[in-house]
């Protein structure tokens, strides 16, 4: 069986029209890939809001943040032969890549985990400075001893790296800068220290030799990382043949640390799989899904801004149930539930 999740009947739980843009000149194109956490007795999403500037006829306009943190617009003529606009997510002009949208992170809270609303007391997070001039994306949230660690993708013309901000109250944030330099993303911290050390899953890309693989690193303080080890590679002919990356913080189970990750093919079909890591030494892989545990099969997962995508970087765990929040078609936020036991049972066949 290749899809063992139960999709929520309210899906999509958030669509672009549900929120107001950050500025009157912007349009929300996508709501996707939320980080998830519990705080003040509520469930919170840190949703990625991808916006684009209003388009002009015959042109493609892309937004970037300038040094003052304001959005600036760059226009390209659609007929210009130097322009490659074949990917909805990123265009290339004269060998330079530009994102078609710019993302910030917005906080929404809920009592039931299904209906979410903004709380004006909790401000959005925006890209700041030269390493976030194309925005910030896909934030994982790890609550480590009451200090929430936000690991997110920093995007700029310098490349794609992993940023860290920490907070205890979601109003004041400590900015810790870039913790994994380009090209790197999909960074999920373990929510507790193991043998006194912080652990992180991350995904560097090595296009010439190697590939887009999941690595693990350790740190004495959550800031400075070393002892990097590659723990999961792409597999030819499988759902994760082209790239793979960690989802949210691993879940502690009796059998080991359970990580739900995404894997994609060369055709950009994104599925989810599971990987089980040793409880005392998470650089040791115990088992990994042979088949995906979730595939893009619902209509809203197949059609949208970038179709055939299910992508997760946030969940809550209640007993045996994982409430998985995910981006569908890079356009909607959706919810599905899974049984931890069922994932582990399936993984036992893949040891
Ligand atoms: C990227 C990710 C996500 C996105 C997927 C699918 O690799 O970082 O932002 O959801 O691609 O487009």
mmCIF file of C-alpha atoms and ligand atoms in Angstrom:
data_model
loop_
_atom_site.group_PDB
_atom_site.id
_atom_site.type_symbol
_atom_site.label_atom_id
_atom_site.label_comp_id
_atom_site.label_asym_id
_atom_site.label_seq_id
_atom_site.Cartn_x
_atom_site.Cartn_y
_atom_site.Cartn_z
ATOM 1 C CA UNK A 1 0.000 0.000 0.000
ATOM 2 C CA UNK A 2 1.539 3.295 -1.045
ATOM 3 C CA UNK A 3 -0.674 5.816 0.717
ATOM 4 C CA UNK A 4 -1.603 5.247 4.346
ATOM 5 C CA UNK A 5 -2.850 8.698 5.362
ATOM 6 C CA UNK A 6 -6.383 9.837 6.117
ATOM 7 C CA UNK A 7 -7.054 13.183 4.493
ATOM 8 C CA UNK A 8 -9.167 15.653 6.463
ATOM 9 C CA UNK A 9 -12.606 16.232 4.924
ATOM 10 C CA UNK A 10 -12.097 20.026 5.283
ATOM 11 C CA UNK A 11 -9.120 19.992 2.901
ATOM 12 C CA UNK A 12 -7.687 22.306 1.810
ATOM 13 C CA UNK A 13 -7.838 23.931 5.247
ATOM 14 C CA UNK A 14 -6.208 27.115 3.896
ATOM 15 C CA UNK A 15 -6.267 28.556 0.382
ATOM 16 C CA UNK A 16 -4.608 31.760 -0.936
ATOM 17 C CA UNK A 17 -7.875 33.749 -0.786
ATOM 18 C CA UNK A 18 -8.237 33.112 2.980
ATOM 19 C CA UNK A 19 -5.640 35.719 3.996
ATOM 20 C CA UNK A 20 -4.951 39.323 3.053
ATOM 21 C CA UNK A 21 -1.748 40.144 1.211
ATOM 22 C CA UNK A 22 1.037 41.881 3.154
ATOM 23 C CA UNK A 23 0.809 44.927 0.901
ATOM 24 C CA UNK A 24 -1.808 46.340 -1.474
ATOM 25 C CA UNK A 25 0.514 45.852 -4.448
ATOM 26 C CA UNK A 26 0.891 42.131 -3.792
ATOM 27 C CA UNK A 27 -1.301 39.125 -4.519
ATOM 28 C CA UNK A 28 -1.153 35.927 -2.472
ATOM 29 C CA UNK A 29 -0.331 33.173 -4.929
ATOM 30 C CA UNK A 30 0.213 30.266 -2.515
ATOM 31 C CA UNK A 31 -0.198 29.282 1.136
ATOM 32 C CA UNK A 32 1.982 26.303 1.814
ATOM 33 C CA UNK A 33 4.446 24.278 3.880
ATOM 34 C CA UNK A 34 3.627 25.404 7.455
ATOM 35 C CA UNK A 35 5.810 24.859 10.488
ATOM 36 C CA UNK A 36 3.637 23.636 13.392
ATOM 37 C CA UNK A 37 3.885 24.038 17.156
ATOM 38 C CA UNK A 38 1.855 24.188 20.347
ATOM 39 C CA UNK A 39 1.884 27.391 22.410
ATOM 40 C CA UNK A 40 -0.476 28.953 24.978
ATOM 41 C CA UNK A 41 -2.828 25.944 24.766
ATOM 42 C CA UNK A 42 -3.372 26.384 21.025
ATOM 43 C CA UNK A 43 -2.080 24.814 17.832
ATOM 44 C CA UNK A 44 -0.170 27.253 15.654
ATOM 45 C CA UNK A 45 0.894 27.251 12.043
ATOM 46 C CA UNK A 46 3.776 29.293 10.721
ATOM 47 C CA UNK A 47 2.502 29.353 7.173
ATOM 48 C CA UNK A 48 4.612 30.244 4.184
ATOM 49 C CA UNK A 49 2.801 32.998 2.275
ATOM 50 C CA UNK A 50 4.116 33.271 -1.276
ATOM 51 C CA UNK A 51 3.163 36.546 -2.924
ATOM 52 C CA UNK A 52 3.725 38.015 -6.311
ATOM 53 C CA UNK A 53 3.412 41.506 -7.649
ATOM 54 C CA UNK A 54 0.491 42.367 -9.896
ATOM 55 C CA UNK A 55 1.520 41.352 -13.414
ATOM 56 C CA UNK A 56 1.699 43.680 -16.437
ATOM 57 C CA UNK A 57 0.652 42.496 -19.871
ATOM 58 C CA UNK A 58 3.475 41.028 -21.958
ATOM 59 C CA UNK A 59 5.819 41.157 -18.957
ATOM 60 C CA UNK A 60 6.759 39.002 -16.045
ATOM 61 C CA UNK A 61 7.445 40.914 -12.856
ATOM 62 C CA UNK A 62 9.332 39.455 -9.926
ATOM 63 C CA UNK A 63 9.609 40.890 -6.397
ATOM 64 C CA UNK A 64 12.762 41.231 -4.290
ATOM 65 C CA UNK A 65 13.381 42.929 -0.949
ATOM 66 C CA UNK A 66 15.797 45.867 -1.150
ATOM 67 C CA UNK A 67 18.292 46.722 1.619
ATOM 68 C CA UNK A 68 15.623 48.764 3.423
ATOM 69 C CA UNK A 69 13.375 45.675 3.566
ATOM 70 C CA UNK A 70 10.900 47.093 1.026
ATOM 71 C CA UNK A 71 9.651 45.115 -1.955
ATOM 72 C CA UNK A 72 11.109 46.182 -5.295
ATOM 73 C CA UNK A 73 9.840 44.960 -8.636
ATOM 74 C CA UNK A 74 11.929 43.775 -11.581
ATOM 75 C CA UNK A 75 10.231 43.525 -15.009
ATOM 76 C CA UNK A 76 11.157 41.147 -17.825
ATOM 77 C CA UNK A 77 9.728 41.160 -21.339
ATOM 78 C CA UNK A 78 8.122 37.756 -21.985
ATOM 79 C CA UNK A 79 9.479 37.813 -25.564
ATOM 80 C CA UNK A 80 13.073 38.421 -24.485
ATOM 81 C CA UNK A 81 15.100 35.396 -25.700
ATOM 82 C CA UNK A 82 17.311 35.603 -22.591
ATOM 83 C CA UNK A 83 14.277 34.769 -20.433
ATOM 84 C CA UNK A 84 13.422 31.190 -19.422
ATOM 85 C CA UNK A 85 10.033 31.174 -17.650
ATOM 86 C CA UNK A 86 9.274 27.457 -18.022
ATOM 87 C CA UNK A 87 9.162 26.712 -14.239
ATOM 88 C CA UNK A 88 6.301 28.353 -12.290
ATOM 89 C CA UNK A 89 8.580 28.723 -9.235
ATOM 90 C CA UNK A 90 11.747 30.224 -10.625
ATOM 91 C CA UNK A 91 12.671 32.071 -13.829
ATOM 92 C CA UNK A 92 16.090 32.537 -15.314
ATOM 93 C CA UNK A 93 17.238 35.699 -17.067
ATOM 94 C CA UNK A 94 20.695 35.906 -18.570
ATOM 95 C CA UNK A 95 21.936 33.081 -16.308
ATOM 96 C CA UNK A 96 20.564 34.652 -13.077
ATOM 97 C CA UNK A 97 17.687 32.939 -11.216
ATOM 98 C CA UNK A 98 14.766 34.915 -9.779
ATOM 99 C CA UNK A 99 11.851 33.555 -7.764
ATOM 100 C CA UNK A 100 8.444 34.384 -9.244
ATOM 101 C CA UNK A 101 7.091 34.835 -5.710
ATOM 102 C CA UNK A 102 8.545 36.129 -2.475
ATOM 103 C CA UNK A 103 7.653 34.375 0.770
ATOM 104 C CA UNK A 104 7.161 35.498 4.338
ATOM 105 C CA UNK A 105 5.925 33.467 7.311
ATOM 106 C CA UNK A 106 2.603 34.159 8.974
ATOM 107 C CA UNK A 107 1.357 32.975 12.360
ATOM 108 C CA UNK A 108 -2.128 31.470 12.630
ATOM 109 C CA UNK A 109 -3.667 29.773 15.653
ATOM 110 C CA UNK A 110 -6.462 27.289 16.259
ATOM 111 C CA UNK A 111 -8.316 25.504 19.043
ATOM 112 C CA UNK A 112 -9.245 22.428 17.009
ATOM 113 C CA UNK A 113 -6.306 22.190 14.605
ATOM 114 C CA UNK A 114 -8.585 22.659 11.591
ATOM 115 C CA UNK A 115 -9.917 26.228 11.648
ATOM 116 C CA UNK A 116 -7.065 28.730 11.869
ATOM 117 C CA UNK A 117 -7.130 32.496 12.319
ATOM 118 C CA UNK A 118 -4.572 35.268 12.539
ATOM 119 C CA UNK A 119 -3.965 36.913 15.883
ATOM 120 C CA UNK A 120 -2.921 40.568 15.390
ATOM 121 C CA UNK A 121 -0.773 40.379 18.522
ATOM 122 C CA UNK A 122 1.627 38.006 16.785
ATOM 123 C CA UNK A 123 3.464 39.624 13.855
ATOM 124 C CA UNK A 124 4.523 37.972 10.610
ATOM 125 C CA UNK A 125 8.159 37.166 9.955
ATOM 126 C CA UNK A 126 9.777 38.686 6.875
ATOM 127 C CA UNK A 127 13.103 38.257 5.140
ATOM 128 C CA UNK A 128 15.721 40.695 6.378
ATOM 129 C CA UNK A 129 19.109 41.647 4.968
ATOM 130 C CA UNK A 130 21.184 40.477 2.034
ATOM 131 C CA UNK A 131 20.794 36.717 2.640
ATOM 132 C CA UNK A 132 16.965 36.879 2.714
ATOM 133 C CA UNK A 133 16.338 39.352 -0.123
ATOM 134 C CA UNK A 134 14.256 36.748 -2.043
ATOM 135 C CA UNK A 135 12.331 35.844 1.128
ATOM 136 C CA UNK A 136 12.129 33.119 3.760
ATOM 137 C CA UNK A 137 10.467 29.725 3.314
ATOM 138 C CA UNK A 138 9.463 26.347 4.735
ATOM 139 C CA UNK A 139 10.141 26.867 8.444
ATOM 140 C CA UNK A 140 10.527 23.931 10.836
ATOM 141 C CA UNK A 141 9.791 24.667 14.497
ATOM 142 C CA UNK A 142 11.449 22.643 17.274
ATOM 143 C CA UNK A 143 10.531 23.335 20.887
ATOM 144 C CA UNK A 144 13.785 22.637 22.736
ATOM 145 C CA UNK A 145 13.309 23.137 26.489
ATOM 146 C CA UNK A 146 10.736 25.909 25.935
ATOM 147 C CA UNK A 147 12.934 27.777 23.460
ATOM 148 C CA UNK A 148 11.367 27.538 20.012
ATOM 149 C CA UNK A 149 14.005 27.055 17.320
ATOM 150 C CA UNK A 150 12.940 28.160 13.839
ATOM 151 C CA UNK A 151 15.010 26.703 11.014
ATOM 152 C CA UNK A 152 13.987 28.052 7.631
ATOM 153 C CA UNK A 153 15.199 28.531 4.091
ATOM 154 C CA UNK A 154 16.936 31.877 3.468
ATOM 155 C CA UNK A 155 16.780 32.801 -0.203
ATOM 156 C CA UNK A 156 18.826 35.445 -2.030
ATOM 157 C CA UNK A 157 20.981 35.868 -5.122
ATOM 158 C CA UNK A 158 23.817 34.544 -2.907
ATOM 159 C CA UNK A 159 22.097 31.164 -2.787
ATOM 160 C CA UNK A 160 19.798 29.113 -0.582
ATOM 161 C CA UNK A 161 20.856 28.465 3.016
ATOM 162 C CA UNK A 162 19.391 27.649 6.436
ATOM 163 C CA UNK A 163 18.605 30.436 8.900
ATOM 164 C CA UNK A 164 17.936 30.151 12.628
ATOM 165 C CA UNK A 165 15.757 32.398 14.775
ATOM 166 C CA UNK A 166 14.724 31.533 18.323
ATOM 167 C CA UNK A 167 11.879 32.763 20.504
ATOM 168 C CA UNK A 168 10.153 31.978 23.769
ATOM 169 C CA UNK A 169 7.061 34.172 23.308
ATOM 170 C CA UNK A 170 6.607 34.522 19.499
ATOM 171 C CA UNK A 171 6.897 38.298 19.824
ATOM 172 C CA UNK A 172 10.614 38.794 20.372
ATOM 173 C CA UNK A 173 13.025 36.839 18.255
ATOM 174 C CA UNK A 174 16.738 36.279 18.478
ATOM 175 C CA UNK A 175 18.280 36.226 15.021
ATOM 176 C CA UNK A 176 21.148 33.784 14.848
ATOM 177 C CA UNK A 177 21.998 34.182 11.148
ATOM 178 C CA UNK A 178 22.793 31.416 8.686
ATOM 179 C CA UNK A 179 23.643 28.057 10.288
ATOM 180 C CA UNK A 180 24.094 26.002 7.075
ATOM 181 C CA UNK A 181 25.547 27.829 4.068
ATOM 182 C CA UNK A 182 24.365 27.366 0.430
ATOM 183 C CA UNK A 183 23.187 25.252 -1.068
ATOM 184 C CA UNK A 184 21.298 23.843 1.890
ATOM 185 C CA UNK A 185 17.661 23.620 3.050
ATOM 186 C CA UNK A 186 15.163 21.243 4.719
ATOM 187 C CA UNK A 187 16.745 21.585 8.153
ATOM 188 C CA UNK A 188 14.879 19.903 11.033
ATOM 189 C CA UNK A 189 16.248 19.996 14.569
ATOM 190 C CA UNK A 190 15.648 17.161 17.033
ATOM 191 C CA UNK A 191 13.421 18.473 19.819
ATOM 192 C CA UNK A 192 15.701 17.119 22.541
ATOM 193 C CA UNK A 193 19.427 16.748 23.018
ATOM 194 C CA UNK A 194 20.932 13.274 22.634
ATOM 195 C CA UNK A 195 23.918 12.472 24.855
ATOM 196 C CA UNK A 196 24.197 16.192 25.576
ATOM 197 C CA UNK A 197 24.313 17.290 21.928
ATOM 198 C CA UNK A 198 21.885 19.027 19.577
ATOM 199 C CA UNK A 199 21.162 17.160 16.337
ATOM 200 C CA UNK A 200 19.943 18.445 12.973
ATOM 201 C CA UNK A 201 18.881 16.860 9.716
ATOM 202 C CA UNK A 202 19.782 19.004 6.727
ATOM 203 C CA UNK A 203 20.003 18.780 2.959
ATOM 204 C CA UNK A 204 23.048 20.129 1.179
ATOM 205 C CA UNK A 205 23.123 19.761 -2.610
ATOM 206 C CA UNK A 206 26.187 18.649 -4.469
ATOM 207 C CA UNK A 207 25.322 18.767 -8.158
ATOM 208 C CA UNK A 208 28.560 17.421 -9.663
ATOM 209 C CA UNK A 209 29.487 14.531 -7.405
ATOM 210 C CA UNK A 210 26.885 13.296 -4.934
ATOM 211 C CA UNK A 211 23.357 14.705 -5.008
ATOM 212 C CA UNK A 212 20.444 16.006 -2.953
ATOM 213 C CA UNK A 213 20.782 13.794 0.120
ATOM 214 C CA UNK A 214 19.748 13.979 3.796
ATOM 215 C CA UNK A 215 22.644 14.592 6.185
ATOM 216 C CA UNK A 216 22.836 14.677 9.967
ATOM 217 C CA UNK A 217 25.018 17.022 12.043
ATOM 218 C CA UNK A 218 25.628 17.598 15.742
ATOM 219 C CA UNK A 219 26.290 20.695 17.792
ATOM 220 C CA UNK A 220 27.168 21.687 21.368
ATOM 221 C CA UNK A 221 24.864 24.742 21.294
ATOM 222 C CA UNK A 222 22.433 24.526 18.352
ATOM 223 C CA UNK A 223 24.417 27.217 16.495
ATOM 224 C CA UNK A 224 27.709 25.669 15.371
ATOM 225 C CA UNK A 225 27.444 22.340 13.584
ATOM 226 C CA UNK A 226 29.921 19.561 12.812
ATOM 227 C CA UNK A 227 30.490 15.799 12.443
ATOM 228 C CA UNK A 228 28.313 15.780 9.311
ATOM 229 C CA UNK A 229 27.216 12.390 8.024
ATOM 230 C CA UNK A 230 25.164 11.462 4.984
ATOM 231 C CA UNK A 231 22.297 9.203 6.074
ATOM 232 C CA UNK A 232 19.910 8.893 3.113
ATOM 233 C CA UNK A 233 20.574 9.093 -0.622
ATOM 234 C CA UNK A 234 18.385 9.139 -3.693
ATOM 235 C CA UNK A 235 17.342 5.730 -5.032
ATOM 236 C CA UNK A 236 16.979 5.006 -8.721
ATOM 237 C CA UNK A 237 13.512 3.950 -9.837
ATOM 238 C CA UNK A 238 11.879 4.956 -6.530
ATOM 239 C CA UNK A 239 9.750 7.914 -5.415
ATOM 240 C CA UNK A 240 12.895 9.628 -4.063
ATOM 241 C CA UNK A 241 15.075 9.137 -7.155
ATOM 242 C CA UNK A 242 16.043 12.808 -7.699
ATOM 243 C CA UNK A 243 16.052 14.507 -4.290
ATOM 244 C CA UNK A 244 14.912 14.049 -0.726
ATOM 245 C CA UNK A 245 14.795 16.217 2.389
ATOM 246 C CA UNK A 246 13.679 16.090 6.009
ATOM 247 C CA UNK A 247 10.199 17.131 7.123
ATOM 248 C CA UNK A 248 9.609 18.327 10.697
ATOM 249 C CA UNK A 249 11.447 17.300 13.902
ATOM 250 C CA UNK A 250 11.776 13.516 14.213
ATOM 251 C CA UNK A 251 9.177 11.774 16.401
ATOM 252 C CA UNK A 252 10.497 9.743 19.355
ATOM 253 C CA UNK A 253 9.103 6.172 19.291
ATOM 254 C CA UNK A 254 9.923 2.870 21.013
ATOM 255 C CA UNK A 255 11.692 1.710 17.852
ATOM 256 C CA UNK A 256 13.755 4.862 17.291
ATOM 257 C CA UNK A 257 13.434 8.378 15.866
ATOM 258 C CA UNK A 258 10.803 8.431 13.133
ATOM 259 C CA UNK A 259 11.285 11.032 10.427
ATOM 260 C CA UNK A 260 8.709 11.751 7.746
ATOM 261 C CA UNK A 261 10.538 13.110 4.711
ATOM 262 C CA UNK A 262 9.794 14.173 1.148
ATOM 263 C CA UNK A 263 11.216 12.503 -1.914
ATOM 264 C CA UNK A 264 10.914 13.699 -5.514
ATOM 265 C CA UNK A 265 11.513 12.257 -8.961
ATOM 266 C CA UNK A 266 13.169 14.045 -11.892
ATOM 267 C CA UNK A 267 9.632 14.911 -13.049
ATOM 268 C CA UNK A 268 9.112 16.820 -9.748
ATOM 269 C CA UNK A 269 6.523 14.448 -8.311
ATOM 270 C CA UNK A 270 6.779 14.894 -4.524
ATOM 271 C CA UNK A 271 5.770 12.049 -2.171
ATOM 272 C CA UNK A 272 6.378 11.409 1.520
ATOM 273 C CA UNK A 273 8.350 8.526 2.986
ATOM 274 C CA UNK A 274 9.537 7.524 6.455
ATOM 275 C CA UNK A 275 12.938 6.773 7.896
ATOM 276 C CA UNK A 276 13.777 5.287 11.293
ATOM 277 C CA UNK A 277 16.946 6.357 13.147
ATOM 278 C CA UNK A 278 18.672 4.807 16.150
ATOM 279 C CA UNK A 279 17.484 6.370 19.400
ATOM 280 C CA UNK A 280 20.999 6.864 20.864
ATOM 281 C CA UNK A 281 22.907 7.446 17.651
ATOM 282 C CA UNK A 282 20.538 8.972 15.077
ATOM 283 C CA UNK A 283 23.221 8.835 12.375
ATOM 284 C CA UNK A 284 22.420 5.081 12.181
ATOM 285 C CA UNK A 285 19.518 4.284 9.860
ATOM 286 C CA UNK A 286 17.390 1.331 11.023
ATOM 287 C CA UNK A 287 14.804 1.323 8.233
ATOM 288 C CA UNK A 288 13.471 3.394 5.337
ATOM 289 C CA UNK A 289 10.248 3.187 3.332
ATOM 290 C CA UNK A 290 10.506 1.204 0.123
ATOM 291 C CA UNK A 291 7.234 2.739 -1.029
ATOM 292 C CA UNK A 292 5.851 6.198 -0.176
ATOM 293 C CA UNK A 293 3.495 6.575 2.780
ATOM 294 C CA UNK A 294 1.737 9.428 0.995
ATOM 295 C CA UNK A 295 1.410 10.290 -2.688
ATOM 296 C CA UNK A 296 -0.207 13.253 -4.467
ATOM 297 C CA UNK A 297 -3.517 11.578 -5.335
ATOM 298 C CA UNK A 298 -6.226 14.069 -4.279
ATOM 299 C CA UNK A 299 -7.289 16.621 -6.867
ATOM 300 C CA UNK A 300 -5.863 19.534 -4.823
ATOM 301 C CA UNK A 301 -2.521 17.696 -4.621
ATOM 302 C CA UNK A 302 -2.352 17.163 -8.367
ATOM 303 C CA UNK A 303 -3.528 20.528 -9.681
ATOM 304 C CA UNK A 304 -2.414 23.954 -8.507
ATOM 305 C CA UNK A 305 0.529 26.344 -8.612
ATOM 306 C CA UNK A 306 2.973 23.424 -8.926
ATOM 307 C CA UNK A 307 1.016 20.184 -9.260
ATOM 308 C CA UNK A 308 1.794 16.658 -8.052
ATOM 309 C CA UNK A 309 3.294 17.834 -4.769
ATOM 310 C CA UNK A 310 2.742 16.783 -1.171
ATOM 311 C CA UNK A 311 5.358 18.412 1.066
ATOM 312 C CA UNK A 312 5.459 18.528 4.860
ATOM 313 C CA UNK A 313 7.496 20.346 7.476
ATOM 314 C CA UNK A 314 5.092 20.379 10.427
ATOM 315 C CA UNK A 315 2.915 18.107 12.551
ATOM 316 C CA UNK A 316 1.489 17.543 16.009
ATOM 317 C CA UNK A 317 1.549 14.157 17.745
ATOM 318 C CA UNK A 318 -1.357 12.977 19.911
ATOM 319 C CA UNK A 319 -0.852 9.420 21.213
ATOM 320 C CA UNK A 320 -0.459 7.194 18.175
ATOM 321 C CA UNK A 321 -1.703 9.851 15.754
ATOM 322 C CA UNK A 322 0.411 12.200 13.690
ATOM 323 C CA UNK A 323 -1.613 15.206 12.528
ATOM 324 C CA UNK A 324 0.347 16.058 9.451
ATOM 325 C CA UNK A 325 0.071 19.535 7.971
ATOM 326 C CA UNK A 326 1.291 19.725 4.411
ATOM 327 C CA UNK A 327 1.513 21.830 1.306
ATOM 328 C CA UNK A 328 -0.533 20.503 -1.628
ATOM 329 C CA UNK A 329 0.462 21.540 -5.159
ATOM 330 C CA UNK A 330 2.557 24.289 -3.515
ATOM 331 C CA UNK A 331 -0.705 26.261 -3.263
ATOM 332 C CA UNK A 332 -2.810 25.015 -0.338
ATOM 333 C CA UNK A 333 -2.355 23.980 3.277
ATOM 334 C CA UNK A 334 -3.915 20.593 4.013
ATOM 335 C CA UNK A 335 -4.221 18.195 6.929
ATOM 336 C CA UNK A 336 -3.992 14.408 7.083
ATOM 337 C CA UNK A 337 -3.575 11.934 9.917
ATOM 338 C CA UNK A 338 -1.424 8.843 10.195
ATOM 339 C CA UNK A 339 -0.932 6.103 12.749
ATOM 340 C CA UNK A 340 2.625 5.868 14.079
ATOM 341 C CA UNK A 341 2.156 2.107 14.600
ATOM 342 C CA UNK A 342 1.063 1.660 11.030
ATOM 343 C CA UNK A 343 4.135 3.510 9.730
ATOM 344 C CA UNK A 344 6.405 1.428 12.004
ATOM 345 C CA UNK A 345 4.715 -1.817 10.917
ATOM 346 C CA UNK A 346 5.325 -0.881 7.305
ATOM 347 C CA UNK A 347 8.920 0.099 8.073
ATOM 348 C CA UNK A 348 9.598 -3.318 9.683
ATOM 349 C CA UNK A 349 9.233 -4.802 6.199
ATOM 350 C CA UNK A 350 11.883 -2.402 4.938
ATOM 351 C CA UNK A 351 14.623 -3.107 7.480
HETATM 352 C C1 LIG B 1 11.203 22.694 -3.014
HETATM 353 C C2 LIG B 1 10.800 22.862 -1.568
HETATM 354 C C3 LIG B 1 9.437 23.429 -1.347
HETATM 355 C C4 LIG B 1 8.448 23.076 -2.421
HETATM 356 C C5 LIG B 1 8.931 21.945 -3.283
HETATM 357 C C6 LIG B 1 7.983 21.601 -4.413
HETATM 358 O O1 LIG B 1 12.209 21.764 -3.093
HETATM 359 O O2 LIG B 1 11.766 23.618 -0.882
HETATM 360 O O3 LIG B 1 9.492 24.814 -1.179
HETATM 361 O O4 LIG B 1 7.232 22.761 -1.802
HETATM 362 O O5 LIG B 1 10.188 22.267 -3.829
HETATM 363 O O6 LIG B 1 7.946 22.604 -5.382
#
